[in-house]
Short mmCIF file of C-alpha atoms in Angstrom, two decimals:
data_model
loop_
_atom_site.label_atom_id
_atom_site.label_comp_id
_atom_site.label_asym_id
_atom_site.label_seq_id
_atom_site.Cartn_x
_atom_site.Cartn_y
_atom_site.Cartn_z
CA UNK A 19 11.04 43.78 10.25
CA UNK A 20 9.25 41.43 8.03
CA UNK A 21 8.73 38.07 9.85
CA UNK A 22 8.69 34.95 7.83
CA UNK A 23 4.78 34.58 7.94
CA UNK A 24 4.37 38.33 6.40
CA UNK A 25 6.61 37.45 3.99
CA UNK A 26 5.07 34.41 2.80
CA UNK A 27 1.47 35.80 3.01
CA UNK A 28 2.43 38.92 1.42
CA UNK A 29 2.80 37.19 -1.97
CA UNK A 30 0.00 36.57 -4.18
CA UNK A 31 -1.77 34.31 -4.94
CA UNK A 32 -0.67 32.78 -1.56
CA UNK A 33 -2.52 35.69 0.33
CA UNK A 34 -5.71 35.10 -1.47
CA UNK A 35 -5.51 31.41 -0.43
CA UNK A 36 -5.07 31.79 3.02
CA UNK A 37 -7.62 34.60 3.45
CA UNK A 38 -10.16 32.09 1.59
CA UNK A 39 -9.07 29.39 3.82
CA UNK A 40 -9.66 31.56 6.92
CA UNK A 41 -13.16 32.45 5.72
CA UNK A 42 -13.65 28.71 5.63
CA UNK A 43 -12.69 28.78 9.41
CA UNK A 44 -9.50 27.34 9.19
CA UNK A 45 -7.21 27.81 12.09
CA UNK A 46 -3.71 28.64 10.78
CA UNK A 47 -0.75 27.56 12.59
CA UNK A 48 2.70 28.97 11.87
CA UNK A 49 3.58 29.30 8.38
CA UNK A 50 2.45 26.18 6.76
CA UNK A 51 -0.02 24.19 9.22
CA UNK A 52 -3.66 24.53 9.91
CA UNK A 53 -6.66 23.22 12.02
CA UNK A 54 -10.26 22.72 11.10
CA UNK A 55 -13.25 21.51 13.17
CA UNK A 56 -14.67 18.44 11.34
CA UNK A 57 -18.05 18.08 10.51
CA UNK A 58 -18.37 15.30 12.88
CA UNK A 59 -16.88 16.86 15.78
CA UNK A 60 -19.87 19.19 15.68
CA UNK A 61 -22.38 16.17 14.69
CA UNK A 62 -21.16 14.40 17.63
CA UNK A 63 -21.45 17.37 20.10
CA UNK A 64 -25.07 18.44 18.84
CA UNK A 65 -26.79 15.36 17.53
CA UNK A 66 -24.89 12.45 18.84
CA UNK A 67 -23.97 11.08 15.30
CA UNK A 68 -20.51 10.12 14.96
CA UNK A 69 -17.81 9.75 12.11
CA UNK A 70 -17.60 6.06 10.31
CA UNK A 71 -13.63 5.97 12.36
CA UNK A 72 -15.55 5.81 15.32
CA UNK A 73 -17.61 2.86 14.26
CA UNK A 74 -14.68 1.16 12.63
CA UNK A 75 -11.86 2.03 14.85
CA UNK A 76 -13.21 3.32 18.09
CA UNK A 77 -12.01 6.77 17.59
CA UNK A 78 -14.12 9.32 19.61
CA UNK A 79 -15.24 11.70 16.84
CA UNK A 80 -15.53 14.77 19.31
CA UNK A 81 -11.76 14.21 20.59
CA UNK A 82 -10.28 14.02 17.18
CA UNK A 83 -8.48 17.05 15.80
CA UNK A 84 -8.41 17.49 12.04
CA UNK A 85 -4.97 19.00 11.09
CA UNK A 86 -2.35 19.36 8.55
CA UNK A 87 1.40 20.45 8.53
CA UNK A 88 1.08 21.02 4.85
CA UNK A 89 -1.89 23.29 4.20
CA UNK A 90 -1.37 24.58 0.60
CA UNK A 91 1.54 21.99 -0.48
CA UNK A 92 0.48 18.90 -2.39
CA UNK A 93 2.28 16.97 -5.61
CA UNK A 94 -1.31 16.28 -6.91
CA UNK A 95 -4.23 18.22 -8.44
CA UNK A 96 -6.96 15.44 -7.94
CA UNK A 97 -10.12 16.10 -9.91
CA UNK A 98 -12.34 15.22 -6.90
CA UNK A 99 -10.33 17.07 -4.20
CA UNK A 100 -13.09 19.15 -2.20
CA UNK A 101 -10.36 21.62 -0.76
CA UNK A 102 -9.09 24.56 -2.32
CA UNK A 103 -6.70 23.72 -4.96
CA UNK A 104 -3.80 26.22 -5.10
CA UNK A 105 -3.46 25.76 -8.63
CA UNK A 106 -6.93 26.93 -9.29
CA UNK A 107 -5.74 30.30 -7.91
CA UNK A 108 -2.37 30.25 -9.85
CA UNK A 109 0.44 28.79 -7.80
CA UNK A 110 2.99 26.83 -9.91
CA UNK A 111 4.79 23.53 -9.39
CA UNK A 112 7.83 25.65 -7.84
CA UNK A 113 5.34 27.10 -5.33
CA UNK A 114 3.90 23.85 -4.58
CA UNK A 115 6.63 20.93 -4.27
CA UNK A 116 8.23 21.66 -0.97
CA UNK A 117 7.54 24.11 2.12
CA UNK A 118 9.39 27.47 2.33
CA UNK A 119 9.64 27.12 5.77
CA UNK A 120 10.00 24.71 8.55
CA UNK A 121 8.16 25.20 11.94
CA UNK A 122 9.00 23.18 14.89
CA UNK A 123 7.34 19.92 15.29
CA UNK A 124 6.62 20.17 19.39
CA UNK A 125 5.09 23.67 18.39
CA UNK A 126 2.66 22.56 15.76
CA UNK A 127 1.66 19.75 17.99
CA UNK A 128 0.90 22.03 21.13
CA UNK A 129 -0.85 24.50 18.62
CA UNK A 130 -2.88 21.98 16.96
CA UNK A 131 -4.32 21.00 20.45
CA UNK A 132 -4.75 24.43 21.45
CA UNK A 133 -6.67 25.23 18.10
CA UNK A 134 -8.72 22.43 18.49
CA UNK A 135 -9.86 23.56 21.89
CA UNK A 136 -10.78 26.74 20.54
CA UNK A 137 -12.98 25.48 18.09
CA UNK A 138 -15.25 23.23 20.44
CA UNK A 139 -15.00 26.14 23.51
CA UNK A 140 -18.23 27.29 22.24
CA UNK A 141 -20.19 24.29 22.64
CA UNK A 142 -19.82 24.66 26.25
CA UNK A 143 -23.56 25.64 26.84
CA UNK A 144 -24.84 23.85 23.83
CA UNK A 145 -23.44 19.94 24.03
CA UNK A 146 -23.83 17.36 27.06
CA UNK A 147 -21.46 18.34 29.53
CA UNK A 148 -19.38 15.30 29.76
CA UNK A 149 -19.12 15.12 25.70
CA UNK A 150 -17.84 18.86 25.76
CA UNK A 151 -15.12 17.98 28.52
CA UNK A 152 -14.09 15.35 26.67
CA UNK A 153 -13.76 17.55 23.39
CA UNK A 154 -11.53 19.78 25.31
CA UNK A 155 -8.98 16.82 25.86
CA UNK A 156 -8.50 15.45 22.34
CA UNK A 157 -6.95 11.89 22.03
CA UNK A 158 -6.55 11.53 18.30
CA UNK A 159 -5.30 13.59 15.45
CA UNK A 160 -6.27 13.05 11.75
CA UNK A 161 -3.38 14.13 9.92
CA UNK A 162 -5.44 14.61 6.77
CA UNK A 163 -7.08 17.94 6.40
CA UNK A 164 -5.51 19.08 3.30
CA UNK A 165 -2.36 18.89 1.35
CA UNK A 166 0.43 16.40 1.58
CA UNK A 167 1.55 15.66 5.13
CA UNK A 168 4.62 13.93 4.09
CA UNK A 169 6.16 17.16 2.55
CA UNK A 170 6.51 18.47 6.07
CA UNK A 171 10.47 17.45 6.31
CA UNK A 172 10.08 16.95 9.92
CA UNK A 173 7.42 14.50 9.94
CA UNK A 174 8.79 11.64 11.85
CA UNK A 175 9.27 14.40 14.84
CA UNK A 176 5.82 15.55 14.34
CA UNK A 177 4.32 12.35 15.23
CA UNK A 178 6.25 11.48 17.95
CA UNK A 179 5.49 15.05 19.62
CA UNK A 180 2.09 13.93 19.52
CA UNK A 181 2.39 10.54 20.83
CA UNK A 182 4.28 11.93 23.59
CA UNK A 183 1.10 13.82 24.41
CA UNK A 184 -0.96 10.61 24.62
CA UNK A 185 -2.50 11.45 20.98
CA UNK A 186 -2.95 8.54 18.22
CA UNK A 187 -2.14 9.46 14.72
CA UNK A 188 -4.06 8.74 11.83
CA UNK A 189 -1.92 9.62 8.74
CA UNK A 190 -3.88 10.04 5.16
CA UNK A 191 -1.28 10.53 2.16
CA UNK A 192 -1.68 9.77 -1.50
CA UNK A 193 1.80 7.84 -1.17
CA UNK A 194 4.25 10.05 -3.17
CA UNK A 195 6.99 10.00 -0.49
CA UNK A 196 7.64 6.42 0.17
CA UNK A 197 11.50 7.31 1.06
CA UNK A 198 9.66 9.19 4.20
CA UNK A 199 7.27 6.54 5.18
CA UNK A 200 9.97 4.13 5.10
CA UNK A 201 12.40 5.98 7.26
CA UNK A 202 10.20 7.58 10.21
CA UNK A 203 11.78 7.04 13.65
CA UNK A 204 8.15 6.06 14.92
CA UNK A 205 5.23 4.84 12.76
CA UNK A 206 1.71 6.37 12.89
CA UNK A 207 -0.88 4.48 14.80
CA UNK A 208 -2.29 4.10 11.64
CA UNK A 209 -1.43 4.91 8.09
CA UNK A 210 -4.00 5.45 5.38
CA UNK A 211 -2.80 5.57 1.60
CA UNK A 212 -5.53 7.20 -0.33
CA UNK A 213 -5.99 5.96 -4.33
CA UNK A 214 -8.50 6.41 -7.02
CA UNK A 215 -6.33 4.91 -9.99
CA UNK A 216 -5.20 1.35 -10.64
CA UNK A 217 -2.68 2.34 -13.42
CA UNK A 218 -0.62 5.04 -14.64
CA UNK A 219 -3.02 6.28 -16.99
CA UNK A 220 -5.77 6.87 -14.72
CA UNK A 221 -3.72 8.25 -12.44
CA UNK A 222 -2.18 10.87 -14.86
CA UNK A 223 -5.60 11.99 -15.85
CA UNK A 224 -7.45 11.66 -12.58
CA UNK A 225 -4.51 12.57 -9.85
CA UNK A 226 -3.00 15.23 -11.83
CA UNK A 227 0.46 14.92 -10.47
CA UNK A 228 3.03 17.75 -10.54
CA UNK A 229 5.62 15.28 -10.87
CA UNK A 230 6.40 12.63 -13.49
CA UNK A 231 7.48 10.15 -10.61
CA UNK A 232 3.90 10.31 -9.31
CA UNK A 233 2.94 6.83 -10.35
CA UNK A 234 6.13 5.13 -9.70
CA UNK A 235 6.28 6.76 -6.15
CA UNK A 236 2.79 5.40 -5.30
CA UNK A 237 3.70 2.09 -6.41
CA UNK A 238 6.88 2.08 -3.82
CA UNK A 239 4.64 3.35 -1.02
CA UNK A 240 2.26 0.27 -1.41
CA UNK A 241 5.34 -2.12 -1.69
CA UNK A 242 6.29 -1.16 1.63
CA UNK A 243 2.81 -1.48 3.47
CA UNK A 244 4.08 -4.94 4.50
CA UNK A 245 6.83 -3.62 6.22
CA UNK A 246 4.73 -1.76 8.68
CA UNK A 247 3.82 -2.98 12.21
CA UNK A 248 1.18 -0.63 12.81
CA UNK A 249 -2.39 -1.33 10.86
CA UNK A 250 -2.26 0.04 7.08
CA UNK A 251 -5.39 0.99 5.13
CA UNK A 252 -6.08 1.45 1.38
CA UNK A 253 -8.80 4.02 0.84
CA UNK A 254 -10.07 3.84 -2.47
CA UNK A 255 -12.35 6.73 -3.32
CA UNK A 256 -15.02 5.36 -5.95
CA UNK A 257 -16.29 7.71 -8.41
CA UNK A 258 -18.97 6.63 -10.65
CA UNK A 259 -18.11 6.39 -14.36
CA UNK A 260 -14.49 6.27 -13.46
CA UNK A 261 -13.28 3.47 -11.37
CA UNK A 262 -16.12 1.11 -10.30
CA UNK A 263 -16.98 -1.38 -13.31
CA UNK A 264 -15.75 -5.10 -13.16
CA UNK A 265 -12.64 -4.24 -14.96
CA UNK A 266 -11.82 -1.81 -12.10
CA UNK A 267 -12.36 -4.41 -9.56
CA UNK A 268 -10.04 -6.59 -11.23
CA UNK A 269 -7.49 -3.64 -11.63
CA UNK A 270 -7.65 -2.66 -8.07
CA UNK A 271 -7.24 -6.10 -6.81
CA UNK A 272 -4.41 -6.99 -8.97
CA UNK A 273 -2.58 -3.33 -7.30
CA UNK A 274 -3.65 -4.33 -4.03
CA UNK A 275 -2.73 -8.05 -3.61
CA UNK A 276 0.79 -7.80 -2.78
CA UNK A 277 0.59 -4.58 -0.26
CA UNK A 278 -1.88 -6.72 1.77
CA UNK A 279 -2.98 -3.74 3.60
CA UNK A 280 -5.04 -4.27 6.92
CA UNK A 281 -8.16 -2.76 5.93
CA UNK A 282 -9.51 -1.40 2.89
CA UNK A 283 -12.08 1.31 2.73
CA UNK A 284 -14.20 1.71 -0.51
CA UNK A 285 -15.74 5.15 0.10
CA UNK A 286 -17.87 7.28 -2.30
CA UNK A 287 -17.01 10.30 -3.80
CA UNK A 288 -18.62 13.38 -2.27
CA UNK A 289 -19.79 16.12 -4.81
CA UNK A 290 -19.03 18.91 -2.58
CA UNK A 291 -16.42 21.88 -2.19
CA UNK A 292 -14.28 22.68 -5.53
CA UNK A 293 -14.92 19.25 -6.83
CA UNK A 294 -18.51 20.44 -8.00
CA UNK A 295 -16.33 22.49 -10.56
CA UNK A 296 -15.00 19.59 -12.09
CA UNK A 297 -17.25 16.63 -11.36
CA UNK A 298 -20.93 15.90 -11.91
CA UNK A 299 -23.42 15.06 -8.84
CA UNK A 300 -23.82 11.95 -11.21
CA UNK A 301 -20.25 11.08 -10.31
CA UNK A 302 -21.36 10.35 -6.65
CA UNK A 303 -22.02 6.73 -6.04
CA UNK A 304 -24.95 5.44 -3.62
CA UNK A 305 -23.93 3.27 -0.46
CA UNK A 306 -25.48 0.15 -2.38
CA UNK A 307 -23.24 0.69 -5.24
CA UNK A 308 -20.39 1.13 -3.05
CA UNK A 309 -21.34 -2.19 -1.25
CA UNK A 310 -21.76 -3.94 -4.54
CA UNK A 311 -18.26 -2.72 -5.64
CA UNK A 312 -16.71 -3.95 -2.11
CA UNK A 313 -18.25 -7.43 -2.04
CA UNK A 314 -16.60 -7.90 -5.55
CA UNK A 315 -13.36 -6.49 -4.35
CA UNK A 316 -13.53 -8.56 -1.32
CA UNK A 317 -14.16 -11.95 -3.21
CA UNK A 318 -11.15 -10.86 -5.37
CA UNK A 319 -8.79 -10.41 -2.63
CA UNK A 320 -9.97 -12.77 0.05
CA UNK A 321 -10.74 -10.09 2.60
CA UNK A 322 -14.22 -9.72 4.38
CA UNK A 323 -16.76 -6.94 4.28
CA UNK A 324 -16.61 -6.18 8.18
CA UNK A 325 -18.59 -3.06 8.62
CA UNK A 326 -20.27 -0.23 6.63
CA UNK A 327 -21.33 3.62 7.30
CA UNK A 328 -24.32 4.89 5.75
CA UNK A 329 -23.89 8.61 6.32
CA UNK A 330 -20.22 8.59 4.73
CA UNK A 331 -21.18 6.01 2.17
CA UNK A 332 -18.12 3.75 3.22
CA UNK A 333 -17.41 -0.05 3.54
CA UNK A 334 -14.87 -1.44 5.54
CA UNK A 335 -13.24 -4.80 4.34
CA UNK A 336 -10.42 -6.49 6.22
CA UNK A 337 -8.06 -9.73 6.26
CA UNK A 338 -8.16 -9.91 9.86
CA UNK A 339 -9.91 -13.03 11.28
CA UNK A 340 -10.39 -11.68 14.94
CA UNK A 341 -12.61 -8.16 15.66
CA UNK A 342 -11.34 -4.88 14.33
CA UNK A 343 -8.77 -3.13 16.06
CA UNK A 344 -9.97 -0.55 18.27
CA UNK A 345 -7.99 2.75 19.35
CA UNK A 346 -10.44 4.54 21.71
CA UNK A 347 -13.10 3.70 23.81
CA UNK A 348 -15.61 4.22 21.08
CA UNK A 349 -18.66 6.67 21.33
CA UNK A 350 -21.31 6.70 23.84
CA UNK A 351 -23.28 3.40 23.69
CA UNK A 352 -21.28 2.29 21.07
CA UNK A 353 -22.97 4.58 18.54
CA UNK A 354 -26.14 2.26 18.32
CA UNK A 355 -28.44 4.58 16.40
CA UNK A 356 -28.21 7.21 13.43
CA UNK A 357 -26.40 5.23 11.17
CA UNK A 358 -29.34 3.39 8.95
CA UNK A 359 -31.33 5.28 6.77
CA UNK A 360 -28.85 8.02 7.34
CA UNK A 361 -27.51 8.32 3.96
CA UNK A 362 -28.79 11.76 3.36
CA UNK A 363 -27.78 13.07 6.42
CA UNK A 364 -24.16 12.25 6.05
CA UNK A 365 -21.24 14.00 4.39
CA UNK A 366 -23.03 15.18 1.49
CA UNK A 367 -25.92 16.81 3.67
CA UNK A 368 -26.04 18.46 6.82
CA UNK A 369 -29.10 18.62 8.80
CA UNK A 370 -31.42 21.28 8.19
CA UNK A 371 -30.70 24.82 9.33
CA UNK A 372 -27.32 23.89 10.47
CA UNK A 373 -23.93 24.69 9.06
CA UNK A 374 -20.32 24.16 10.23
#
């Protein structure tokens, strides 16, 4: 008898993509989901260096699961995407617009925790004992690994499943399913909408939507952010030579004015993975360039620059007058070191002789 998983994986090019992802240390879950150990889990356990989400929001990097309920399925083929783009290996619109099967959300949440523990189990004798024990008890999930998470039809139930297990949820979406985001039974702990474009022409060129409704859907998503009671974030991926000019600053300001996100993250494009075949290293801005853009955008919107992280080349803007919202206990000693002068040791470059 052919199982659903065998049937799905027995078709080409899906089989080739799944195999490639496994070689990249993805842990497949069920039919359409996956977990992968994040670079910052490794860095936290071995070097005591933490993700910017720790510095900004108190998320404990070593206790964060990197997960997707939609490994291959996405409605965009963005030029800067560093993951394996299914389109590059022959999948078509019909293959990518909807999941062929729907796994149970409770099973996915439980298996995501199990696979995270599997990815960190080997650090028992390499990391400080307390950190390793904490890593084996994850408290956060970043639903952002690859694909578009809101294509999973039972997305609200998935959030509930994680919350019941005491795990905070950080959802990153391209904003192409506003009907899902507006009808969730429970909100994620924090919602990110990731953008690179401020008008339709830019969007069609850079984000390569598989549907003609993509830009309109994105605008709908931005318009509903004010209805969320949980914090919202607009993450602008900055690509030098594409979206960092003074004109772009004003364009983004006009786009985001009515959305009023709690935070804006201006983050440098990183010249890694599959994106190196589509973009140049010259498209990767420095932290100083990201900071200059961020200050200009903050002035346009009336936001404040409240923090930054050199290793990830990201700057945090906020409309909050009080301190930044914290979700976890933070990292050891508040992560006082390892940030300044660390631009070359962040997401673009690993420490010498190390790999993940």
